[in-house]
mmCIF file of C-alpha atoms and ligand atoms in Angstrom:
data_model
loop_
_atom_site.group_PDB
_atom_site.id
_atom_site.type_symbol
_atom_site.label_atom_id
_atom_site.label_comp_id
_atom_site.label_asym_id
_atom_site.label_seq_id
_atom_site.Cartn_x
_atom_site.Cartn_y
_atom_site.Cartn_z
ATOM 1 C CA MET A 1 -20.918 -67.938 -29.671
ATOM 2 C CA LEU A 2 -18.343 -65.744 -31.073
ATOM 3 C CA SER A 3 -15.775 -68.201 -30.622
ATOM 4 C CA ASP A 4 -17.493 -70.895 -32.427
ATOM 5 C CA ALA A 5 -18.452 -68.371 -35.238
ATOM 6 C CA ILE A 6 -14.808 -67.695 -35.827
ATOM 7 C CA ALA A 7 -13.762 -71.480 -35.972
ATOM 8 C CA THR A 8 -16.228 -72.020 -38.696
ATOM 9 C CA ASN A 9 -15.397 -69.153 -40.771
ATOM 10 C CA PRO A 10 -11.809 -69.356 -42.439
ATOM 11 C CA SER A 11 -11.929 -65.766 -43.504
ATOM 12 C CA VAL A 12 -11.627 -64.520 -39.750
ATOM 13 C CA THR A 13 -8.262 -64.867 -37.678
ATOM 14 C CA LEU A 14 -8.013 -64.313 -34.299
ATOM 15 C CA HIS A 15 -5.108 -62.774 -32.372
ATOM 16 C CA LEU A 16 -5.212 -63.145 -28.674
ATOM 17 C CA ALA A 17 -3.152 -61.223 -26.276
ATOM 18 C CA THR A 18 -2.541 -58.779 -28.986
ATOM 19 C CA ARG A 19 -2.582 -55.227 -28.406
ATOM 20 C CA VAL A 20 -3.306 -52.581 -31.058
ATOM 21 C CA GLU A 21 -0.727 -49.905 -30.738
ATOM 22 C CA ASP A 22 -1.441 -47.400 -33.622
ATOM 23 C CA PHE A 23 -2.656 -46.994 -37.319
ATOM 24 C CA ALA A 24 -1.920 -45.494 -40.270
ATOM 25 C CA ALA A 25 -4.371 -44.640 -43.093
ATOM 26 C CA HIS A 26 -3.170 -44.432 -46.620
ATOM 27 C CA ARG A 27 -4.491 -44.492 -50.005
ATOM 28 C CA ASN A 28 -5.137 -48.212 -50.306
ATOM 29 C CA GLY A 29 -6.629 -48.815 -46.940
ATOM 30 C CA LEU A 30 -4.510 -49.045 -43.605
ATOM 31 C CA THR A 31 -1.637 -50.503 -41.590
ATOM 32 C CA VAL A 32 -2.091 -51.395 -37.862
ATOM 33 C CA ALA A 33 0.611 -51.973 -35.606
ATOM 34 C CA THR A 34 0.254 -54.611 -33.061
ATOM 35 C CA LEU A 35 2.402 -55.997 -30.265
ATOM 36 C CA HIS A 36 2.151 -59.610 -29.124
ATOM 37 C CA ARG A 37 4.477 -60.566 -26.158
ATOM 38 C CA MET A 38 6.788 -57.891 -26.953
ATOM 39 C CA SER A 39 6.930 -58.935 -30.467
ATOM 40 C CA PRO A 40 5.671 -56.157 -33.054
ATOM 41 C CA THR A 41 3.904 -56.903 -36.128
ATOM 42 C CA GLU A 42 2.261 -54.783 -38.887
ATOM 43 C CA HIS A 43 -1.252 -55.902 -40.465
ATOM 44 C CA HIS A 44 -2.953 -54.449 -43.632
ATOM 45 C CA GLY A 45 -6.258 -53.985 -44.303
ATOM 46 C CA SER A 46 -9.393 -51.944 -45.793
ATOM 47 C CA ILE A 47 -11.044 -50.732 -42.454
ATOM 48 C CA LEU A 48 -10.159 -50.418 -38.827
ATOM 49 C CA ILE A 49 -13.294 -51.045 -36.221
ATOM 50 C CA GLY A 50 -12.196 -49.892 -32.700
ATOM 51 C CA ALA A 51 -14.090 -51.838 -30.183
ATOM 52 C CA ASP A 52 -11.774 -51.657 -27.509
ATOM 53 C CA GLY A 53 -13.951 -50.631 -24.607
ATOM 54 C CA LEU A 54 -14.100 -47.653 -22.270
ATOM 55 C CA TRP A 55 -10.728 -46.694 -22.198
ATOM 56 C CA SER A 56 -10.173 -46.917 -26.026
ATOM 57 C CA ALA A 57 -6.974 -46.013 -27.181
ATOM 58 C CA LEU A 58 -8.209 -45.851 -30.768
ATOM 59 C CA ARG A 59 -10.735 -43.078 -29.518
ATOM 60 C CA GLN A 60 -7.997 -41.156 -28.260
ATOM 61 C CA ARG A 61 -5.730 -41.723 -31.333
ATOM 62 C CA LEU A 62 -9.105 -40.418 -33.264
ATOM 63 C CA GLY A 63 -8.637 -37.066 -31.732
ATOM 64 C CA HIS A 64 -11.406 -37.550 -29.020
ATOM 65 C CA ARG A 65 -9.082 -36.264 -25.933
ATOM 66 C CA GLU A 66 -11.683 -36.223 -23.207
ATOM 67 C CA GLU A 67 -11.110 -38.957 -20.815
ATOM 68 C CA PRO A 68 -13.942 -41.069 -19.197
ATOM 69 C CA GLN A 69 -15.091 -39.459 -15.918
ATOM 70 C CA PHE A 70 -15.487 -41.361 -12.657
ATOM 71 C CA ALA A 71 -19.425 -41.499 -11.756
ATOM 72 C CA GLN A 72 -18.504 -41.980 -7.870
ATOM 73 C CA HIS A 73 -20.457 -45.369 -7.972
ATOM 74 C CA SER A 74 -18.691 -48.644 -7.993
ATOM 75 C CA ALA A 75 -20.589 -51.792 -8.950
ATOM 76 C CA TRP A 76 -20.053 -55.157 -6.894
ATOM 77 C CA ARG A 77 -21.140 -58.368 -8.385
ATOM 78 C CA ALA A 78 -21.365 -61.796 -7.033
ATOM 79 C CA LEU A 79 -22.820 -65.250 -8.040
ATOM 80 C CA VAL A 80 -24.687 -67.119 -5.497
ATOM 81 C CA PRO A 81 -25.676 -70.735 -5.715
ATOM 82 C CA ALA A 82 -29.361 -70.948 -6.384
ATOM 83 C CA GLU A 83 -29.924 -73.534 -3.570
ATOM 84 C CA ARG A 84 -28.993 -71.194 -1.202
ATOM 85 C CA LEU A 85 -31.890 -69.081 -1.592
ATOM 86 C CA PRO A 86 -35.640 -69.371 -0.943
ATOM 87 C CA SER A 87 -37.678 -69.447 -4.198
ATOM 88 C CA SER A 88 -38.829 -66.032 -4.325
ATOM 89 C CA LEU A 89 -35.262 -65.043 -4.735
ATOM 90 C CA ARG A 90 -34.955 -67.411 -7.569
ATOM 91 C CA ALA A 91 -37.810 -66.323 -9.814
ATOM 92 C CA ALA A 92 -37.061 -66.220 -13.397
ATOM 93 C CA SER A 93 -37.428 -62.503 -13.538
ATOM 94 C CA VAL A 94 -35.112 -59.251 -13.144
ATOM 95 C CA ASN A 95 -35.522 -57.700 -9.702
ATOM 96 C CA LEU A 96 -34.551 -54.299 -8.895
ATOM 97 C CA TRP A 97 -34.342 -52.809 -5.200
ATOM 98 C CA LEU A 98 -33.861 -48.965 -4.931
ATOM 99 C CA GLY A 99 -32.892 -47.259 -1.894
ATOM 100 C CA PRO A 100 -30.880 -43.986 -0.781
ATOM 101 C CA HIS A 101 -27.359 -43.877 -2.716
ATOM 102 C CA ALA A 102 -27.497 -47.668 -3.726
ATOM 103 C CA HIS A 103 -29.658 -50.212 -5.692
ATOM 104 C CA LEU A 104 -29.266 -53.847 -6.161
ATOM 105 C CA VAL A 105 -30.236 -56.059 -9.270
ATOM 106 C CA HIS A 106 -30.604 -59.802 -9.286
ATOM 107 C CA TYR A 107 -31.722 -62.389 -11.711
ATOM 108 C CA PRO A 108 -31.159 -66.157 -12.506
ATOM 109 C CA VAL A 109 -28.077 -67.204 -14.801
ATOM 110 C CA LYS A 110 -26.545 -70.398 -16.034
ATOM 111 C CA GLY A 111 -30.201 -72.077 -16.329
ATOM 112 C CA GLY A 112 -31.108 -71.037 -13.045
ATOM 113 C CA SER A 113 -28.361 -72.805 -11.232
ATOM 114 C CA LEU A 114 -26.799 -69.392 -10.170
ATOM 115 C CA ILE A 115 -28.052 -65.885 -9.216
ATOM 116 C CA ASN A 116 -26.297 -62.681 -10.494
ATOM 117 C CA VAL A 117 -26.348 -60.089 -7.664
ATOM 118 C CA VAL A 118 -25.291 -56.743 -8.643
ATOM 119 C CA ALA A 119 -24.841 -53.981 -6.135
ATOM 120 C CA ILE A 120 -24.342 -50.365 -7.087
ATOM 121 C CA LEU A 121 -23.014 -48.002 -4.527
ATOM 122 C CA ARG A 122 -22.123 -44.230 -4.143
ATOM 123 C CA ASP A 123 -18.435 -44.828 -3.683
ATOM 124 C CA ASP A 124 -14.897 -42.625 -3.935
ATOM 125 C CA TRP A 125 -12.834 -45.961 -4.617
ATOM 126 C CA ARG A 126 -12.003 -45.466 -8.557
ATOM 127 C CA GLU A 127 -9.261 -47.881 -9.640
ATOM 128 C CA PRO A 128 -9.909 -48.949 -13.264
ATOM 129 C CA GLY A 129 -10.331 -52.552 -13.885
ATOM 130 C CA TRP A 130 -13.366 -55.061 -13.627
ATOM 131 C CA SER A 131 -12.258 -57.657 -11.175
ATOM 132 C CA ALA A 132 -10.903 -56.169 -7.849
ATOM 133 C CA TYR A 133 -11.554 -58.046 -4.688
ATOM 134 C CA GLY A 134 -14.779 -56.903 -2.905
ATOM 135 C CA ASP A 135 -14.968 -57.115 0.695
ATOM 136 C CA LYS A 136 -18.527 -58.712 1.695
ATOM 137 C CA THR A 137 -18.557 -56.611 4.986
ATOM 138 C CA GLU A 138 -18.388 -53.441 3.241
ATOM 139 C CA VAL A 139 -21.150 -54.116 0.704
ATOM 140 C CA LEU A 140 -23.096 -55.367 3.586
ATOM 141 C CA ALA A 141 -22.688 -52.396 5.736
ATOM 142 C CA ARG A 142 -24.150 -50.377 2.764
ATOM 143 C CA PHE A 143 -27.313 -51.983 2.980
ATOM 144 C CA PRO A 144 -28.149 -51.653 6.422
ATOM 145 C CA ALA A 145 -31.115 -53.554 8.192
ATOM 146 C CA GLY A 146 -33.936 -51.285 8.947
ATOM 147 C CA ARG A 147 -33.017 -49.327 5.666
ATOM 148 C CA TRP A 148 -33.185 -51.960 3.584
ATOM 149 C CA GLN A 149 -35.532 -55.047 3.427
ATOM 150 C CA ALA A 150 -34.405 -58.622 4.677
ATOM 151 C CA PRO A 151 -34.394 -59.900 1.254
ATOM 152 C CA VAL A 152 -31.713 -57.729 0.081
ATOM 153 C CA ARG A 153 -29.482 -58.476 2.979
ATOM 154 C CA ASP A 154 -29.864 -62.248 2.514
ATOM 155 C CA LEU A 155 -28.720 -62.015 -1.077
ATOM 156 C CA ILE A 156 -25.592 -60.265 -0.195
ATOM 157 C CA GLY A 157 -24.927 -62.465 2.913
ATOM 158 C CA ALA A 158 -25.502 -65.792 0.740
ATOM 159 C CA ALA A 159 -22.691 -64.719 -1.740
ATOM 160 C CA ASP A 160 -18.954 -65.772 -0.800
ATOM 161 C CA ARG A 161 -17.054 -63.914 -3.415
ATOM 162 C CA TRP A 162 -17.424 -60.255 -4.673
ATOM 163 C CA GLN A 163 -15.765 -58.356 -7.191
ATOM 164 C CA LYS A 164 -16.058 -54.841 -7.862
ATOM 165 C CA TRP A 165 -15.528 -52.194 -10.358
ATOM 166 C CA ALA A 166 -15.411 -48.295 -10.384
ATOM 167 C CA LEU A 167 -18.046 -47.042 -13.041
ATOM 168 C CA TYR A 168 -16.794 -44.075 -15.544
ATOM 169 C CA ASP A 169 -19.057 -42.273 -17.741
ATOM 170 C CA CYS A 170 -18.530 -39.911 -20.966
ATOM 171 C CA ALA A 171 -20.698 -37.665 -22.743
ATOM 172 C CA PRO A 172 -21.825 -38.737 -26.141
ATOM 173 C CA LEU A 173 -19.507 -38.192 -29.012
ATOM 174 C CA GLN A 174 -20.766 -35.895 -31.872
ATOM 175 C CA ARG A 175 -18.459 -37.689 -34.305
ATOM 176 C CA TRP A 176 -17.121 -41.258 -34.093
ATOM 177 C CA GLY A 177 -14.584 -42.118 -36.757
ATOM 178 C CA ARG A 178 -12.680 -40.829 -39.763
ATOM 179 C CA GLY A 179 -11.642 -42.239 -43.120
ATOM 180 C CA PRO A 180 -11.409 -45.949 -43.105
ATOM 181 C CA VAL A 181 -11.573 -46.193 -39.292
ATOM 182 C CA THR A 182 -14.645 -46.080 -36.923
ATOM 183 C CA LEU A 183 -15.583 -47.116 -33.353
ATOM 184 C CA LEU A 184 -18.134 -49.571 -31.820
ATOM 185 C CA GLY A 185 -19.487 -50.434 -28.622
ATOM 186 C CA ASP A 186 -18.088 -48.734 -25.300
ATOM 187 C CA ALA A 187 -15.354 -47.289 -27.332
ATOM 188 C CA ALA A 188 -17.843 -45.351 -29.405
ATOM 189 C CA HIS A 189 -20.535 -44.685 -26.579
ATOM 190 C CA PRO A 190 -19.661 -45.869 -23.052
ATOM 191 C CA MET A 191 -22.739 -45.864 -20.850
ATOM 192 C CA LEU A 192 -23.313 -46.583 -17.196
ATOM 193 C CA PRO A 193 -24.986 -49.710 -16.291
ATOM 194 C CA TYR A 194 -28.417 -48.318 -15.091
ATOM 195 C CA LEU A 195 -30.248 -49.300 -18.123
ATOM 196 C CA ALA A 196 -28.482 -52.567 -18.831
ATOM 197 C CA GLN A 197 -27.808 -51.480 -22.302
ATOM 198 C CA GLY A 198 -23.964 -51.263 -22.850
ATOM 199 C CA ALA A 199 -23.567 -54.558 -24.454
ATOM 200 C CA ALA A 200 -26.825 -54.583 -26.155
ATOM 201 C CA MET A 201 -26.090 -51.177 -27.674
ATOM 202 C CA ALA A 202 -22.683 -52.864 -29.092
ATOM 203 C CA ILE A 203 -24.483 -55.802 -30.380
ATOM 204 C CA GLU A 204 -26.879 -53.278 -32.254
ATOM 205 C CA ASP A 205 -23.717 -51.459 -33.716
ATOM 206 C CA ALA A 206 -22.314 -54.760 -35.181
ATOM 207 C CA ALA A 207 -25.748 -55.445 -36.773
ATOM 208 C CA VAL A 208 -26.029 -52.178 -38.279
ATOM 209 C CA LEU A 209 -22.249 -52.015 -39.327
ATOM 210 C CA THR A 210 -22.712 -55.259 -41.121
ATOM 211 C CA HIS A 211 -25.425 -54.228 -43.169
ATOM 212 C CA CYS A 212 -23.782 -50.872 -43.887
ATOM 213 C CA LEU A 213 -20.795 -52.465 -45.214
ATOM 214 C CA ALA A 214 -22.722 -55.089 -47.215
ATOM 215 C CA ARG A 215 -24.359 -52.060 -49.281
ATOM 216 C CA THR A 216 -21.438 -50.520 -50.840
ATOM 217 C CA ASP A 217 -17.927 -51.021 -51.577
ATOM 218 C CA ASP A 218 -16.962 -47.678 -50.637
ATOM 219 C CA HIS A 219 -15.685 -48.493 -47.091
ATOM 220 C CA ALA A 220 -15.626 -44.955 -45.843
ATOM 221 C CA ALA A 221 -18.950 -44.113 -47.097
ATOM 222 C CA ALA A 222 -20.363 -47.476 -45.106
ATOM 223 C CA LEU A 223 -18.607 -46.446 -41.972
ATOM 224 C CA ARG A 224 -20.295 -42.689 -42.212
ATOM 225 C CA ALA A 225 -23.491 -44.378 -42.857
ATOM 226 C CA TYR A 226 -23.389 -46.513 -39.854
ATOM 227 C CA GLU A 227 -22.318 -43.806 -37.619
ATOM 228 C CA ASP A 228 -25.212 -41.750 -38.763
ATOM 229 C CA LYS A 229 -27.316 -44.289 -37.981
ATOM 230 C CA ARG A 230 -25.982 -45.137 -34.414
ATOM 231 C CA GLN A 231 -25.172 -41.773 -33.058
ATOM 232 C CA LYS A 232 -28.431 -40.405 -31.967
ATOM 233 C CA ARG A 233 -29.839 -43.870 -30.455
ATOM 234 C CA THR A 234 -26.937 -44.377 -28.655
ATOM 235 C CA ALA A 235 -26.477 -40.913 -27.186
ATOM 236 C CA ARG A 236 -30.189 -41.094 -26.034
ATOM 237 C CA THR A 237 -29.217 -44.444 -24.408
ATOM 238 C CA GLN A 238 -26.323 -43.023 -22.755
ATOM 239 C CA LYS A 239 -28.439 -40.120 -21.315
ATOM 240 C CA ALA A 240 -31.325 -42.273 -20.107
ATOM 241 C CA ALA A 241 -28.828 -44.427 -18.101
ATOM 242 C CA ARG A 242 -27.281 -41.801 -16.495
ATOM 243 C CA ARG A 243 -30.861 -40.225 -15.778
ATOM 244 C CA ASN A 244 -31.607 -43.842 -14.235
ATOM 245 C CA GLY A 245 -28.820 -43.621 -12.043
ATOM 246 C CA THR A 246 -30.092 -40.399 -10.193
ATOM 247 C CA VAL A 247 -33.696 -41.949 -10.292
ATOM 248 C CA TYR A 248 -32.755 -45.202 -8.705
ATOM 249 C CA HIS A 249 -30.669 -43.429 -5.777
ATOM 250 C CA MET A 250 -33.178 -40.621 -4.858
ATOM 251 C CA SER A 251 -33.834 -40.321 -0.878
ATOM 252 C CA GLY A 252 -36.200 -38.431 1.172
ATOM 253 C CA ALA A 253 -39.015 -36.933 -0.206
ATOM 254 C CA ALA A 254 -37.795 -37.544 -3.897
ATOM 255 C CA GLY A 255 -37.348 -41.226 -3.215
ATOM 256 C CA MET A 256 -41.079 -41.515 -1.808
ATOM 257 C CA LEU A 257 -42.270 -39.665 -4.710
ATOM 258 C CA ARG A 258 -40.496 -41.969 -7.112
ATOM 259 C CA GLY A 259 -41.895 -44.918 -5.648
ATOM 260 C CA ILE A 260 -45.417 -43.565 -6.009
ATOM 261 C CA ALA A 261 -44.769 -42.884 -9.334
ATOM 262 C CA LEU A 262 -43.280 -46.606 -9.819
ATOM 263 C CA ARG A 263 -46.503 -48.157 -8.358
ATOM 264 C CA THR A 264 -48.955 -45.661 -10.427
ATOM 265 C CA MET A 265 -47.171 -46.451 -13.881
ATOM 266 C CA ARG A 266 -47.105 -50.285 -12.976
ATOM 267 C CA GLY A 267 -44.770 -52.448 -14.898
ATOM 268 C CA THR A 268 -46.781 -51.942 -18.217
ATOM 269 C CA GLY A 269 -46.660 -48.123 -17.879
ATOM 270 C CA LEU A 270 -42.969 -48.025 -17.208
ATOM 271 C CA LEU A 271 -42.018 -50.391 -20.168
ATOM 272 C CA ARG A 272 -44.135 -48.356 -22.595
ATOM 273 C CA ARG A 273 -41.797 -45.345 -21.601
ATOM 274 C CA TYR A 274 -38.896 -47.398 -23.162
ATOM 275 C CA ASP A 275 -40.767 -48.522 -26.558
ATOM 276 C CA TRP A 276 -38.092 -46.275 -28.371
ATOM 277 C CA LEU A 277 -35.442 -48.666 -26.819
ATOM 278 C CA TYR A 278 -37.093 -52.198 -26.760
ATOM 279 C CA GLN A 279 -39.104 -51.833 -29.687
ATOM 280 C CA TRP A 280 -36.208 -50.762 -32.028
ATOM 281 C CA LYS A 281 -35.652 -53.008 -35.146
ATOM 282 C CA PRO A 282 -32.960 -52.872 -37.564
ATOM 283 C CA GLU A 283 -33.550 -51.937 -41.080
HETATM 284 C C1 FAD B 1 -21.498 -53.400 -13.749
HETATM 285 C C2 FAD B 1 -21.788 -53.739 -15.003
HETATM 286 C C3 FAD B 1 -23.115 -54.433 -15.406
HETATM 287 C C4 FAD B 1 -23.377 -54.550 -16.870
HETATM 288 N N1 FAD B 1 -24.702 -54.952 -17.277
HETATM 289 C C5 FAD B 1 -24.898 -55.059 -18.440
HETATM 290 C C6 FAD B 1 -26.096 -55.375 -18.844
HETATM 291 O O1 FAD B 1 -26.915 -56.063 -18.247
HETATM 292 N N2 FAD B 1 -26.554 -55.570 -20.296
HETATM 293 C C7 FAD B 1 -25.751 -54.939 -21.242
HETATM 294 O O2 FAD B 1 -25.964 -54.754 -22.467
HETATM 295 N N3 FAD B 1 -24.475 -54.198 -20.826
HETATM 296 C C8 FAD B 1 -24.176 -54.445 -19.338
HETATM 297 N N4 FAD B 1 -22.878 -53.709 -19.184
HETATM 298 C C9 FAD B 1 -22.150 -53.100 -19.822
HETATM 299 C C10 FAD B 1 -21.201 -53.869 -20.944
HETATM 300 O O3 FAD B 1 -20.476 -54.976 -19.920
HETATM 301 C C11 FAD B 1 -20.363 -53.142 -21.877
HETATM 302 O O4 FAD B 1 -21.065 -52.084 -22.581
HETATM 303 C C12 FAD B 1 -19.769 -54.110 -22.980
HETATM 304 O O5 FAD B 1 -18.903 -55.139 -22.322
HETATM 305 C C13 FAD B 1 -18.993 -53.357 -23.869
HETATM 306 O O6 FAD B 1 -18.555 -54.044 -24.867
HETATM 307 P P1 FAD B 1 -17.221 -53.500 -25.790
HETATM 308 O O7 FAD B 1 -17.076 -55.087 -26.685
HETATM 309 O O8 FAD B 1 -17.422 -52.461 -26.445
HETATM 310 O O9 FAD B 1 -16.076 -53.406 -24.518
HETATM 311 P P2 FAD B 1 -15.434 -54.317 -23.891
HETATM 312 O O10 FAD B 1 -16.137 -55.439 -23.154
HETATM 313 O O11 FAD B 1 -14.587 -53.504 -22.756
HETATM 314 O O12 FAD B 1 -14.111 -54.995 -24.498
HETATM 315 C C14 FAD B 1 -13.100 -54.336 -25.130
HETATM 316 C C15 FAD B 1 -12.255 -55.385 -25.352
HETATM 317 O O13 FAD B 1 -10.858 -54.615 -26.022
HETATM 318 C C16 FAD B 1 -9.700 -55.048 -25.620
HETATM 319 N N5 FAD B 1 -8.451 -53.922 -25.689
HETATM 320 C C17 FAD B 1 -8.467 -52.728 -24.849
HETATM 321 N N6 FAD B 1 -7.513 -51.986 -25.678
HETATM 322 C C18 FAD B 1 -6.972 -52.894 -26.723
HETATM 323 C C19 FAD B 1 -5.983 -52.559 -27.703
HETATM 324 N N7 FAD B 1 -5.359 -51.345 -27.692
HETATM 325 N N8 FAD B 1 -5.644 -53.511 -28.384
HETATM 326 C C20 FAD B 1 -6.337 -54.940 -28.545
HETATM 327 N N9 FAD B 1 -7.375 -55.082 -27.717
HETATM 328 C C21 FAD B 1 -7.734 -54.301 -26.876
HETATM 329 C C22 FAD B 1 -10.025 -55.186 -24.044
HETATM 330 O O14 FAD B 1 -8.909 -56.151 -23.667
HETATM 331 C C23 FAD B 1 -11.384 -56.049 -24.148
HETATM 332 O O15 FAD B 1 -11.426 -57.181 -24.362
HETATM 333 C C24 FAD B 1 -22.641 -53.816 -17.661
HETATM 334 C C25 FAD B 1 -21.462 -53.231 -17.167
HETATM 335 C C26 FAD B 1 -21.275 -53.112 -16.057
HETATM 336 C C27 FAD B 1 -19.790 -52.484 -15.539
#
């Protein structure tokens, strides 16, 4: 979708394989230094939006020195051809299995032809990146028979290829940008994936930022207005995602109580608790 939008908009130029190295703000806007295949270039512009993800160099450059903290969890992802699974595991819904120190999510993608499976485990493995090879026997061993129900193990067993990421977390930032520079998405508010909201928040950011920029020619004022509108909501979502991780992985008596609470609340009660999240509308 983004690529198509760029292709039809002559005012957008996409520079692939180009690393933003640094920026300097001055009276007439700013200059951004980039590196493309060892070749440095300078670009001039009015504003700079750092959407450079969890390990954002721009966030650091803006003076936020705190590094993301390893969350002691890893996320394992696989795509399973739907025809390998019984119909109960192919339903068009998001399914969540909870257990001690692990959980597993699955839902259909690609028109229902594939099932996306994500398993989250407590783990010490912490290499950055998002596509390291994952060993199926390792993930299967973390969902042992007897403790986990058969469909969970069937799903894991049906996947051929696993990739894994180490998960990192950051406390909410009080202030995002400065002058003609701001942050967006994971660069501004990296969050654990336990509420499935990281990309959703980045998309909301983009909608609000567009609106703020359209309302005034004062770019710095527009960026501060955008940050004001987004900071509280994204910080709340970061904290709620972190809390979900704790609840999802409870064991023993706490896990049993969680099960009873979920059964009592039912789907509608659970969803109502998230009205602040899902009922949000941009101005
Ligand atoms: C296991 C898992 C499951 C998830 N599930 C969901 C979900 O169901 N729903 C949801 O909404 N979110 C989910 N997320 C979160 C989501 O993936 C992220 O929040 C989202 O990708 C953030 O988008 P972004 O554009 O801010 O950053 P990124 O996707 O990290 O993109 C940043 C980009 O910046 C580039 N970059 C970095 N540094 C530089 C530089 N110096 N110069 C130029 N470019 C640079 C990177 O190469 C990258 O392409 C999940 C995350 C994980 C790990």
